[in-house]
Amino acid sequence: MREPDFSKGLLTAVVVDERSKDVLMVAWMNEESYRQTLATKETWFWSRSRQELWHKGATSGNTQRVKKIMLDCDQDTILLYVNPTGPACHTGHTTCFFEQIL
Amino acid sequence: MREPDFSKGLLTAVVVDERSKDVLMVAWMNEESYRQTLATKETWFWSRSRQELWHKGATSGNTQRVKKIMLDCDQDTILLYVNPTGPACHTGHTTCFFEQIL
C-alpha cells in the first residue's frame, strides 16, 4: 500500500460527495490529521489560518464520513469520497464551490 | 463577477471531467495561467517543479477544453469542468487518482 508523501509539506485534500460526485471542498492535511482521518473514518484537516488540527464538523455537527480515499500519482494530493452529515461550506451551501465564474 | 484572490499566492485548481464528474488532477495557477485559461478555454497551470507556465497538453496533445469554472467561498481554489482530449495523468491513466488507499 502506497502512502502520501508528507516530506513535500501539507497534503492537498479534495473532498467529494460519494453519491452526487460533487466536489464539496478542498483543505489541507498534515500527517496527524491524515492518521486521525484513517483512524476515525471522519475528515480531519490542518487549518492553515488557525494553525491547528481541525475535525470537520466538531462544532457545526457537519461531519463527513469517509468511504474511500484515492492517492494521486505523485503522492501529494488525496481524494476523499465522503457521506456528509450536512453542508460542507461555512456559508451553509452544500459545497464551497457555489459561485460560477465561467 | 467575483475573481480569484491571487494575493494569497497560487490558486489551487481542481480539474473535473464534465461528463463523468471524475476528478482528473489537481494543479496550481498563478494569475497569468488563469488569464490564459480564460482567454483560450484550455487549461494552463503554473508548474511549481519547473517554475514555468504550463499549457496542459502542449507536448502530449492531451489538452483540456474548459466548459465551466466554479470559485470557492474564500476565492483561493477553483473547480474546472473540462472536456479532455486524452488522459490527464502523465502515467497514461485517465485520472491522476488511480490508487486506492482506503
PDB file of C-alpha atoms in Angstrom:
ATOM      1  CA  MET A   1       0.000   0.000   0.000  1.00  0.00           C
ATOM      2  CA  ARG A   2       1.491   3.346  -1.006  1.00  0.00           C
ATOM      3  CA  GLU A   3       1.285   6.285   1.344  1.00  0.00           C
ATOM      4  CA  PRO A   4       1.065  10.060   0.949  1.00  0.00           C
ATOM      5  CA  ASP A   5       4.463  11.764   0.911  1.00  0.00           C
ATOM      6  CA  PHE A   6       4.479  14.223   3.813  1.00  0.00           C
ATOM      7  CA  SER A   7       8.095  15.230   3.118  1.00  0.00           C
ATOM      8  CA  LYS A   8       6.664  17.563   0.444  1.00  0.00           C
ATOM      9  CA  GLY A   9       4.686  19.541   3.040  1.00  0.00           C
ATOM     10  CA  LEU A  10       0.946  19.591   3.563  1.00  0.00           C
ATOM     11  CA  LEU A  11      -1.214  17.211   1.588  1.00  0.00           C
ATOM     12  CA  THR A  12      -3.958  18.737  -0.566  1.00  0.00           C
ATOM     13  CA  ALA A  13      -7.262  17.031   0.252  1.00  0.00           C
ATOM     14  CA  VAL A  14     -10.178  17.185  -2.192  1.00  0.00           C
ATOM     15  CA  VAL A  15     -13.480  16.128  -0.634  1.00  0.00           C
ATOM     16  CA  VAL A  16     -16.134  14.626  -2.912  1.00  0.00           C
ATOM     17  CA  ASP A  17     -19.698  13.564  -2.088  1.00  0.00           C
ATOM     18  CA  GLU A  18     -19.709   9.829  -2.784  1.00  0.00           C
ATOM     19  CA  ARG A  19     -23.302   9.882  -4.037  1.00  0.00           C
ATOM     20  CA  SER A  20     -23.556  13.052  -6.154  1.00  0.00           C
ATOM     21  CA  LYS A  21     -19.829  13.136  -7.036  1.00  0.00           C
ATOM     22  CA  ASP A  22     -19.927  16.895  -6.371  1.00  0.00           C
ATOM     23  CA  VAL A  23     -16.658  18.382  -5.140  1.00  0.00           C
ATOM     24  CA  LEU A  24     -17.524  19.745  -1.705  1.00  0.00           C
ATOM     25  CA  MET A  25     -14.327  21.437  -0.514  1.00  0.00           C
ATOM     26  CA  VAL A  26     -10.544  21.482  -0.664  1.00  0.00           C
ATOM     27  CA  ALA A  27      -8.488  21.553   2.524  1.00  0.00           C
ATOM     28  CA  TRP A  28      -5.062  20.570   3.852  1.00  0.00           C
ATOM     29  CA  MET A  29      -3.737  17.698   5.922  1.00  0.00           C
ATOM     30  CA  ASN A  30      -0.579  17.185   7.895  1.00  0.00           C
ATOM     31  CA  GLU A  31       0.385  13.659   8.858  1.00  0.00           C
ATOM     32  CA  GLU A  32      -1.513  13.784  12.160  1.00  0.00           C
ATOM     33  CA  SER A  33      -4.790  14.813  10.508  1.00  0.00           C
ATOM     34  CA  TYR A  34      -4.339  12.095   7.880  1.00  0.00           C
ATOM     35  CA  ARG A  35      -3.808   9.457  10.614  1.00  0.00           C
ATOM     36  CA  GLN A  36      -6.835  10.736  12.540  1.00  0.00           C
ATOM     37  CA  THR A  37      -8.919  10.554   9.356  1.00  0.00           C
ATOM     38  CA  LEU A  38      -7.931   6.915   8.807  1.00  0.00           C
ATOM     39  CA  ALA A  39      -8.480   6.033  12.468  1.00  0.00           C
ATOM     40  CA  THR A  40     -11.885   7.682  12.877  1.00  0.00           C
ATOM     41  CA  LYS A  41     -13.205   7.445   9.282  1.00  0.00           C
ATOM     42  CA  GLU A  42     -14.189  11.117   9.592  1.00  0.00           C
ATOM     43  CA  THR A  43     -12.347  14.035   7.980  1.00  0.00           C
ATOM     44  CA  TRP A  44      -9.622  15.841   9.931  1.00  0.00           C
ATOM     45  CA  PHE A  45      -7.623  18.660   8.372  1.00  0.00           C
ATOM     46  CA  TRP A  46      -4.849  21.064   9.230  1.00  0.00           C
ATOM     47  CA  SER A  47      -6.200  24.602   9.411  1.00  0.00           C
ATOM     48  CA  ARG A  48      -3.575  26.851   7.840  1.00  0.00           C
ATOM     49  CA  SER A  49      -5.276  30.021   9.086  1.00  0.00           C
ATOM     50  CA  ARG A  50      -5.662  28.834  12.679  1.00  0.00           C
ATOM     51  CA  GLN A  51      -2.570  26.598  12.627  1.00  0.00           C
ATOM     52  CA  GLU A  52      -4.373  23.792  14.365  1.00  0.00           C
ATOM     53  CA  LEU A  53      -5.837  20.357  13.858  1.00  0.00           C
ATOM     54  CA  TRP A  54      -9.427  20.653  12.663  1.00  0.00           C
ATOM     55  CA  HIS A  55     -12.001  17.892  12.998  1.00  0.00           C
ATOM     56  CA  LYS A  56     -14.556  18.867  10.364  1.00  0.00           C
ATOM     57  CA  GLY A  57     -17.972  19.164  11.988  1.00  0.00           C
ATOM     58  CA  ALA A  58     -16.693  19.113  15.584  1.00  0.00           C
ATOM     59  CA  THR A  59     -18.530  22.380  16.306  1.00  0.00           C
ATOM     60  CA  SER A  60     -21.136  22.512  13.487  1.00  0.00           C
ATOM     61  CA  GLY A  61     -22.096  18.848  13.638  1.00  0.00           C
ATOM     62  CA  ASN A  62     -21.499  18.620   9.878  1.00  0.00           C
ATOM     63  CA  THR A  63     -19.043  15.747   9.956  1.00  0.00           C
ATOM     64  CA  GLN A  64     -18.027  13.807   6.859  1.00  0.00           C
ATOM     65  CA  ARG A  65     -17.969  10.016   6.952  1.00  0.00           C
ATOM     66  CA  VAL A  66     -15.076   8.758   4.822  1.00  0.00           C
ATOM     67  CA  LYS A  67     -15.976   5.915   2.449  1.00  0.00           C
ATOM     68  CA  LYS A  68     -12.974   5.774   0.105  1.00  0.00           C
ATOM     69  CA  ILE A  69      -9.613   7.522  -0.357  1.00  0.00           C
ATOM     70  CA  MET A  70      -7.622   7.763  -3.594  1.00  0.00           C
ATOM     71  CA  LEU A  71      -3.991   8.916  -3.834  1.00  0.00           C
ATOM     72  CA  ASP A  72      -2.599  10.799  -6.820  1.00  0.00           C
ATOM     73  CA  CYS A  73       0.393   9.818  -8.959  1.00  0.00           C
ATOM     74  CA  ASP A  74       2.907  11.989  -7.123  1.00  0.00           C
ATOM     75  CA  GLN A  75       1.539  11.241  -3.647  1.00  0.00           C
ATOM     76  CA  ASP A  76       0.850  14.792  -2.515  1.00  0.00           C
ATOM     77  CA  THR A  77      -2.897  15.021  -3.101  1.00  0.00           C
ATOM     78  CA  ILE A  78      -5.737  12.784  -1.936  1.00  0.00           C
ATOM     79  CA  LEU A  79      -9.343  12.456  -2.954  1.00  0.00           C
ATOM     80  CA  LEU A  80     -11.774  11.605  -0.168  1.00  0.00           C
ATOM     81  CA  TYR A  81     -15.206  10.224  -1.021  1.00  0.00           C
ATOM     82  CA  VAL A  82     -17.473  11.073   1.878  1.00  0.00           C
ATOM     83  CA  ASN A  83     -21.007  10.822   3.134  1.00  0.00           C
ATOM     84  CA  PRO A  84     -21.637  14.301   4.613  1.00  0.00           C
ATOM     85  CA  THR A  85     -23.914  14.906   7.600  1.00  0.00           C
ATOM     86  CA  GLY A  86     -24.632  18.467   6.466  1.00  0.00           C
ATOM     87  CA  PRO A  87     -23.322  21.327   4.301  1.00  0.00           C
ATOM     88  CA  ALA A  88     -19.556  21.375   3.695  1.00  0.00           C
ATOM     89  CA  CYS A  89     -19.340  25.161   3.477  1.00  0.00           C
ATOM     90  CA  HIS A  90     -19.343  27.560   6.428  1.00  0.00           C
ATOM     91  CA  THR A  91     -21.794  29.717   4.388  1.00  0.00           C
ATOM     92  CA  GLY A  92     -24.397  26.949   4.616  1.00  0.00           C
ATOM     93  CA  HIS A  93     -24.022  25.894   0.976  1.00  0.00           C
ATOM     94  CA  THR A  94     -23.726  22.162   0.287  1.00  0.00           C
ATOM     95  CA  THR A  95     -20.417  22.815  -1.466  1.00  0.00           C
ATOM     96  CA  CYS A  96     -17.806  25.573  -1.133  1.00  0.00           C
ATOM     97  CA  PHE A  97     -17.873  25.872  -4.953  1.00  0.00           C
ATOM     98  CA  PHE A  98     -21.178  27.691  -5.340  1.00  0.00           C
ATOM     99  CA  GLU A  99     -20.065  30.615  -7.472  1.00  0.00           C
ATOM    100  CA  GLN A 100     -19.778  30.221 -11.230  1.00  0.00           C
ATOM    101  CA  ILE A 101     -17.118  32.397 -12.873  1.00  0.00           C
ATOM    102  CA  LEU A 102     -17.199  30.904 -16.372  1.00  0.00           C
TER     103      LEU A 102
ATOM    104  CA  MET B   1     -18.452  38.757 -11.054  1.00  0.00           C
ATOM    105  CA  ARG B   2     -16.076  37.760  -8.276  1.00  0.00           C
ATOM    106  CA  GLU B   3     -12.495  36.879  -9.052  1.00  0.00           C
ATOM    107  CA  PRO B   4      -9.891  34.561  -7.545  1.00  0.00           C
ATOM    108  CA  ASP B   5      -7.724  36.235  -4.912  1.00  0.00           C
ATOM    109  CA  PHE B   6      -4.135  35.982  -6.116  1.00  0.00           C
ATOM    110  CA  SER B   7      -2.846  37.964  -3.140  1.00  0.00           C
ATOM    111  CA  LYS B   8      -2.988  34.669  -1.196  1.00  0.00           C
ATOM    112  CA  GLY B   9      -0.449  33.025  -3.527  1.00  0.00           C
ATOM    113  CA  LEU B  10      -1.085  30.325  -6.097  1.00  0.00           C
ATOM    114  CA  LEU B  11      -4.626  29.234  -6.786  1.00  0.00           C
ATOM    115  CA  THR B  12      -5.429  25.546  -6.293  1.00  0.00           C
ATOM    116  CA  ALA B  13      -7.110  24.205  -9.439  1.00  0.00           C
ATOM    117  CA  VAL B  14      -9.189  21.018  -9.315  1.00  0.00           C
ATOM    118  CA  VAL B  15      -9.925  19.603 -12.765  1.00  0.00           C
ATOM    119  CA  VAL B  16     -13.107  17.546 -13.208  1.00  0.00           C
ATOM    120  CA  ASP B  17     -14.346  15.677 -16.275  1.00  0.00           C
ATOM    121  CA  GLU B  18     -17.636  17.400 -17.123  1.00  0.00           C
ATOM    122  CA  ARG B  19     -19.260  14.174 -18.303  1.00  0.00           C
ATOM    123  CA  SER B  20     -18.116  11.535 -15.796  1.00  0.00           C
ATOM    124  CA  LYS B  21     -17.631  14.026 -12.925  1.00  0.00           C
ATOM    125  CA  ASP B  22     -14.374  12.198 -12.118  1.00  0.00           C
ATOM    126  CA  VAL B  23     -11.670  14.361 -10.555  1.00  0.00           C
ATOM    127  CA  LEU B  24      -8.814  14.183 -13.070  1.00  0.00           C
ATOM    128  CA  MET B  25      -5.996  16.164 -11.445  1.00  0.00           C
ATOM    129  CA  VAL B  26      -5.080  18.992  -9.096  1.00  0.00           C
ATOM    130  CA  ALA B  27      -2.620  21.671 -10.188  1.00  0.00           C
ATOM    131  CA  TRP B  28      -1.717  25.303  -9.486  1.00  0.00           C
ATOM    132  CA  MET B  29      -2.361  28.582 -11.230  1.00  0.00           C
ATOM    133  CA  ASN B  30      -0.772  31.982 -10.997  1.00  0.00           C
ATOM    134  CA  GLU B  31      -2.660  34.939 -12.395  1.00  0.00           C
ATOM    135  CA  GLU B  32      -1.117  34.607 -15.860  1.00  0.00           C
ATOM    136  CA  SER B  33      -2.133  30.960 -16.221  1.00  0.00           C
ATOM    137  CA  TYR B  34      -5.649  31.814 -15.026  1.00  0.00           C
ATOM    138  CA  ARG B  35      -5.926  34.601 -17.637  1.00  0.00           C
ATOM    139  CA  GLN B  36      -4.595  32.274 -20.348  1.00  0.00           C
ATOM    140  CA  THR B  37      -7.151  29.638 -19.329  1.00  0.00           C
ATOM    141  CA  LEU B  38      -9.997  32.144 -19.646  1.00  0.00           C
ATOM    142  CA  ALA B  39      -8.676  33.505 -22.944  1.00  0.00           C
ATOM    143  CA  THR B  40      -8.041  30.153 -24.663  1.00  0.00           C
ATOM    144  CA  LYS B  41     -10.672  27.988 -22.917  1.00  0.00           C
ATOM    145  CA  GLU B  42      -7.945  25.381 -22.388  1.00  0.00           C
ATOM    146  CA  THR B  43      -6.176  24.675 -19.085  1.00  0.00           C
ATOM    147  CA  TRP B  44      -2.934  26.490 -18.265  1.00  0.00           C
ATOM    148  CA  PHE B  45      -1.173  25.962 -14.949  1.00  0.00           C
ATOM    149  CA  TRP B  46       1.893  27.127 -13.084  1.00  0.00           C
ATOM    150  CA  SER B  47       4.358  24.270 -12.749  1.00  0.00           C
ATOM    151  CA  ARG B  48       5.837  24.541  -9.253  1.00  0.00           C
ATOM    152  CA  SER B  49       8.569  21.977 -10.016  1.00  0.00           C
ATOM    153  CA  ARG B  50       9.652  23.599 -13.287  1.00  0.00           C
ATOM    154  CA  GLN B  51       8.709  27.141 -12.217  1.00  0.00           C
ATOM    155  CA  GLU B  52       7.116  27.879 -15.553  1.00  0.00           C
ATOM    156  CA  LEU B  53       3.802  28.395 -17.276  1.00  0.00           C
ATOM    157  CA  TRP B  54       2.403  25.052 -18.417  1.00  0.00           C
ATOM    158  CA  HIS B  55      -0.182  24.665 -21.155  1.00  0.00           C
ATOM    159  CA  LYS B  56      -1.641  21.246 -20.399  1.00  0.00           C
ATOM    160  CA  GLY B  57      -1.328  19.043 -23.476  1.00  0.00           C
ATOM    161  CA  ALA B  58       1.054  21.337 -25.353  1.00  0.00           C
ATOM    162  CA  THR B  59       3.508  18.459 -25.794  1.00  0.00           C
ATOM    163  CA  SER B  60       1.289  15.377 -25.222  1.00  0.00           C
ATOM    164  CA  GLY B  61      -1.689  16.652 -27.206  1.00  0.00           C
ATOM    165  CA  ASN B  62      -3.905  15.889 -24.204  1.00  0.00           C
ATOM    166  CA  THR B  63      -5.430  19.343 -23.860  1.00  0.00           C
ATOM    167  CA  GLN B  64      -8.468  20.037 -21.694  1.00  0.00           C
ATOM    168  CA  ARG B  65     -11.310  22.130 -23.099  1.00  0.00           C
ATOM    169  CA  VAL B  66     -12.791  24.254 -20.302  1.00  0.00           C
ATOM    170  CA  LYS B  67     -16.589  24.231 -20.114  1.00  0.00           C
ATOM    171  CA  LYS B  68     -17.310  25.779 -16.712  1.00  0.00           C
ATOM    172  CA  ILE B  69     -15.365  27.245 -13.779  1.00  0.00           C
ATOM    173  CA  MET B  70     -16.573  27.494 -10.179  1.00  0.00           C
ATOM    174  CA  LEU B  71     -14.895  29.580  -7.451  1.00  0.00           C
ATOM    175  CA  ASP B  72     -14.841  28.579  -3.801  1.00  0.00           C
ATOM    176  CA  CYS B  73     -16.078  30.616  -0.840  1.00  0.00           C
ATOM    177  CA  ASP B  74     -12.679  32.041   0.092  1.00  0.00           C
ATOM    178  CA  GLN B  75     -11.568  32.641  -3.517  1.00  0.00           C
ATOM    179  CA  ASP B  76      -8.360  30.642  -3.458  1.00  0.00           C
ATOM    180  CA  THR B  77      -9.487  27.428  -5.165  1.00  0.00           C
ATOM    181  CA  ILE B  78     -11.254  26.857  -8.471  1.00  0.00           C
ATOM    182  CA  LEU B  79     -13.039  23.893  -9.960  1.00  0.00           C
ATOM    183  CA  LEU B  80     -12.681  23.488 -13.719  1.00  0.00           C
ATOM    184  CA  TYR B  81     -15.124  21.281 -15.611  1.00  0.00           C
ATOM    185  CA  VAL B  82     -13.355  20.126 -18.750  1.00  0.00           C
ATOM    186  CA  ASN B  83     -13.722  18.002 -21.816  1.00  0.00           C
ATOM    187  CA  PRO B  84     -10.352  16.197 -22.020  1.00  0.00           C
ATOM    188  CA  THR B  85      -8.714  15.190 -25.309  1.00  0.00           C
ATOM    189  CA  GLY B  86      -6.843  12.319 -23.627  1.00  0.00           C
ATOM    190  CA  PRO B  87      -5.585  11.048 -20.271  1.00  0.00           C
ATOM    191  CA  ALA B  88      -4.934  13.686 -17.606  1.00  0.00           C
ATOM    192  CA  CYS B  89      -2.101  11.757 -15.966  1.00  0.00           C
ATOM    193  CA  HIS B  90       1.470  11.529 -17.248  1.00  0.00           C
ATOM    194  CA  THR B  91       1.293   7.772 -16.434  1.00  0.00           C
ATOM    195  CA  GLY B  92      -1.367   7.332 -19.114  1.00  0.00           C
ATOM    196  CA  HIS B  93      -4.228   6.899 -16.632  1.00  0.00           C
ATOM    197  CA  THR B  94      -7.410   8.860 -17.290  1.00  0.00           C
ATOM    198  CA  THR B  95      -7.088  10.433 -13.846  1.00  0.00           C
ATOM    199  CA  CYS B  96      -4.105  11.062 -11.576  1.00  0.00           C
ATOM    200  CA  PHE B  97      -6.137   9.487  -8.738  1.00  0.00           C
ATOM    201  CA  PHE B  98      -5.833   5.848  -9.746  1.00  0.00           C
ATOM    202  CA  GLU B  99      -4.547   4.387  -6.482  1.00  0.00           C
ATOM    203  CA  GLN B 100      -6.990   3.460  -3.728  1.00  0.00           C
ATOM    204  CA  ILE B 101      -5.584   3.763  -0.200  1.00  0.00           C
ATOM    205  CA  LEU B 102      -8.802   3.234   1.753  1.00  0.00           C
TER     206      LEU B 102
END
